[in-house]
C-alpha atoms as a printed R data frame, in Angstrom:
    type eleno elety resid chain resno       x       y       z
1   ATOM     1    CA   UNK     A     1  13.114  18.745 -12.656
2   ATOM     2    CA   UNK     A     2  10.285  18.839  -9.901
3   ATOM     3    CA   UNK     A     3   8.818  15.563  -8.741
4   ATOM     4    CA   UNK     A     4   5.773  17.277  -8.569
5   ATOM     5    CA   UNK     A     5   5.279  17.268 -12.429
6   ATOM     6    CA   UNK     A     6   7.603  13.916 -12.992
7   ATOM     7    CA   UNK     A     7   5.170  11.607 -14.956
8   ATOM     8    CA   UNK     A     8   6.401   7.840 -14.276
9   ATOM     9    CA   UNK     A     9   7.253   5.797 -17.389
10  ATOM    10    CA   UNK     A    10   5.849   2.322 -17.779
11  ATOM    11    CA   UNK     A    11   9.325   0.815 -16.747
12  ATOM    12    CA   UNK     A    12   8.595   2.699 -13.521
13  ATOM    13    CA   UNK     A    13   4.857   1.775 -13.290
14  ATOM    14    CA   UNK     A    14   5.686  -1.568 -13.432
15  ATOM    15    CA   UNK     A    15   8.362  -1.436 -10.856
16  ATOM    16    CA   UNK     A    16   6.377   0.136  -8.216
17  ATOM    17    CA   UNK     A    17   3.328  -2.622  -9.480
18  ATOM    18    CA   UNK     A    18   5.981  -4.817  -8.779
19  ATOM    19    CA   UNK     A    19   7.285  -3.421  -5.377
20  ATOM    20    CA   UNK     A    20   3.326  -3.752  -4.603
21  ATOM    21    CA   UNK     A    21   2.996  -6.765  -5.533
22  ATOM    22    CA   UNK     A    22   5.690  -8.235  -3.534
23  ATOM    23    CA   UNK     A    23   5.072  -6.378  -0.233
24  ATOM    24    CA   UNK     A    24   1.005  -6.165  -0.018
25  ATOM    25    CA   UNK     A    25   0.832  -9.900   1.332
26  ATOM    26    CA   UNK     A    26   2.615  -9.853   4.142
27  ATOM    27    CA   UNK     A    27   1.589  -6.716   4.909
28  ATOM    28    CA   UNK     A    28  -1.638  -7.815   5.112
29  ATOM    29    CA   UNK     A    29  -0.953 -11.263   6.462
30  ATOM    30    CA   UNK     A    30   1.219  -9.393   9.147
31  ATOM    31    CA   UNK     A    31  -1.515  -7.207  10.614
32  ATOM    32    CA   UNK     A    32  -3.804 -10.673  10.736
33  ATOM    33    CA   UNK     A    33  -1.373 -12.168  12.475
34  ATOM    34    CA   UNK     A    34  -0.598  -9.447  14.918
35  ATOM    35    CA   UNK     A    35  -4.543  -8.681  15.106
36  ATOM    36    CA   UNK     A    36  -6.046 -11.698  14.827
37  ATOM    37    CA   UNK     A    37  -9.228 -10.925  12.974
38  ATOM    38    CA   UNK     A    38 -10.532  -9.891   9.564
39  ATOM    39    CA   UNK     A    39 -12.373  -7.176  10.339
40  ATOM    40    CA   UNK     A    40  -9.216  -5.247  11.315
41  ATOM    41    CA   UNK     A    41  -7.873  -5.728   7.832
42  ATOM    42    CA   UNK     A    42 -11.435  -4.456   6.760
43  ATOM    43    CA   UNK     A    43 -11.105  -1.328   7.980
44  ATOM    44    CA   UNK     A    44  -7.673  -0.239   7.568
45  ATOM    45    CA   UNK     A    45  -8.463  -1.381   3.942
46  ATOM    46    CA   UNK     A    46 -11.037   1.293   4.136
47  ATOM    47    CA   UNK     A    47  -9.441   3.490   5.385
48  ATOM    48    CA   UNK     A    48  -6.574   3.487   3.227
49  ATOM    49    CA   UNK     A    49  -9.527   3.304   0.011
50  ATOM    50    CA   UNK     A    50 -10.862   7.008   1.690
51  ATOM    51    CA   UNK     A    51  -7.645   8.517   1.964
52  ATOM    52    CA   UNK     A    52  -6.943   7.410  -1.913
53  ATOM    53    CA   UNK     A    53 -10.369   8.827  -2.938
54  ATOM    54    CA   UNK     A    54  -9.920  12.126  -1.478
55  ATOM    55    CA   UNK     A    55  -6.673  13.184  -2.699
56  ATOM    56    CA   UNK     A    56  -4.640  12.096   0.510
57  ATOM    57    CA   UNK     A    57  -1.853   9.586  -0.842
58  ATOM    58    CA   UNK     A    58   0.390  10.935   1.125
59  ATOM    59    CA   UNK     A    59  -1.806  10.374   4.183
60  ATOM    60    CA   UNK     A    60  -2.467   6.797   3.014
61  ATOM    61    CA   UNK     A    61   1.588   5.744   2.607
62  ATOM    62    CA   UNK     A    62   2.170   7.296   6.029
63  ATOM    63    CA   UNK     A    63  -0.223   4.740   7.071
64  ATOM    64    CA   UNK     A    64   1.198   1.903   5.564
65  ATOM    65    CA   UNK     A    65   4.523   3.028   6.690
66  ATOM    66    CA   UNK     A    66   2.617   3.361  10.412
67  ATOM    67    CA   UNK     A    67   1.113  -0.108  10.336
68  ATOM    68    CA   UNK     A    68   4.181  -1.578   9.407
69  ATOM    69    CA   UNK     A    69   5.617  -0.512  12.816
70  ATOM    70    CA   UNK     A    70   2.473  -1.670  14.978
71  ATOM    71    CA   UNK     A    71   2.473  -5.116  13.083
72  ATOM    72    CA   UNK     A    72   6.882  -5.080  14.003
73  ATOM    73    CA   UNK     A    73   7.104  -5.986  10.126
74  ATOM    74    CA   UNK     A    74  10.756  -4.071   8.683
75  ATOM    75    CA   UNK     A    75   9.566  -1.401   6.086
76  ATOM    76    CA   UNK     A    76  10.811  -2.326   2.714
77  ATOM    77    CA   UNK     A    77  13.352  -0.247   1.861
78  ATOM    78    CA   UNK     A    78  11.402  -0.076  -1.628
79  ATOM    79    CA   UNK     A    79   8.907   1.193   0.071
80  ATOM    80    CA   UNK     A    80  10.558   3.925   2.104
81  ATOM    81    CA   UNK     A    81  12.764   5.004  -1.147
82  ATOM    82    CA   UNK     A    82   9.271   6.166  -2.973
83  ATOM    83    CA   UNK     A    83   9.200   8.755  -0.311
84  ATOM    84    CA   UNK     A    84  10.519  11.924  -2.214
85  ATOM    85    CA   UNK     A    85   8.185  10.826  -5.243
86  ATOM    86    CA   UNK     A    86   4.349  12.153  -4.886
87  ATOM    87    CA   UNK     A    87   3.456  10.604  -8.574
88  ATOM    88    CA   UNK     A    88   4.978   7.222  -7.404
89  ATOM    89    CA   UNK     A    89   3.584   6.733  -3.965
90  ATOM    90    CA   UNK     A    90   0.357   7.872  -5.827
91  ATOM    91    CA   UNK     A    91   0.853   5.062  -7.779
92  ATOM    92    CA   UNK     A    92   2.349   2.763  -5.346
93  ATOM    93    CA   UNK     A    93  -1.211   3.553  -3.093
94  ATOM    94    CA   UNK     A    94  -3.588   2.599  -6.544
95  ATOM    95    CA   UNK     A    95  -1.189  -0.793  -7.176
96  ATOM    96    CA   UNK     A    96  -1.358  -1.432  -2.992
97  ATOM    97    CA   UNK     A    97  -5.317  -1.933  -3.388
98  ATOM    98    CA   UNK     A    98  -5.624  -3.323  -6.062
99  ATOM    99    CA   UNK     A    99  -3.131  -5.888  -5.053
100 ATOM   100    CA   UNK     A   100  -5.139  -5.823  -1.283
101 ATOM   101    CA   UNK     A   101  -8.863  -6.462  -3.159
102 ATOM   102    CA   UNK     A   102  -7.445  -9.804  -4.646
103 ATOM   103    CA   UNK     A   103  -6.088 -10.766  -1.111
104 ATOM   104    CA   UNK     A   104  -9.354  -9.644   0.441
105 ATOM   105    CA   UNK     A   105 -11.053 -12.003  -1.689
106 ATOM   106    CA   UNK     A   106  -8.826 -14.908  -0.930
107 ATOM   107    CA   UNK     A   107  -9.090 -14.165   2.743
108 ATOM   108    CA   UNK     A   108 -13.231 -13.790   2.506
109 ATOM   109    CA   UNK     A   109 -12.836 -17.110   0.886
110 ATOM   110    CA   UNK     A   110 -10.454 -19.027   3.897
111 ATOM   111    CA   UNK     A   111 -13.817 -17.952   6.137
């Protein structure tokens, strides 16, 4: 079987929703941390929403797994194991913003 043409059951939706979930706040909080400003976190966000938009999942988890490293934050190895899986990290990038537009709006709202 391919992973290219492996369509993820909703057992495995909701485990990589899950995996999101868990990880996207201290991701986030890390690189805030580490940064010290918002409008950091604004733009990778951006960036990350481009990448998603224009077919480039792949691009956008090797940025995640990138950022981890500047912000000195251990990759999850949950994270790392979607690797060999295009349909999951596609699905790991959708769950990752969703989960980052609720934080965004919790951050907006600290001031």
């Amino acid at each position: 079987m391919s992973n290219e043409n492996h369509t993820l059951s909703p057992a495995e939706i909701e485990l990589i929703s899950n995996v999101s979930g868990a990880y996207s706040a201290p991701f986030w909080d890390g690189m805030r941390e580490v940064t010290g400003t918002l409008d950091t976190v604004r733009k990778i966000k951006a960036v990350l929403e481009t990448l998603y938009s224009t077919g480039n999942e792949l691009e956008a988890y090797n940025l995640i797994l990138a950022v981890y490293d500047l912000i000195a934050l251990e990759t999850p190895l949950d994270v790392i194991g979607l690797e060999p899986y295009p349909e999951a990290i596609k699905r790991f990038i959708i769950e990752f913003l969703l989960d980052t537009h609720d934080l965004m709006i919790d951050y907006e709202s600290e001031g």
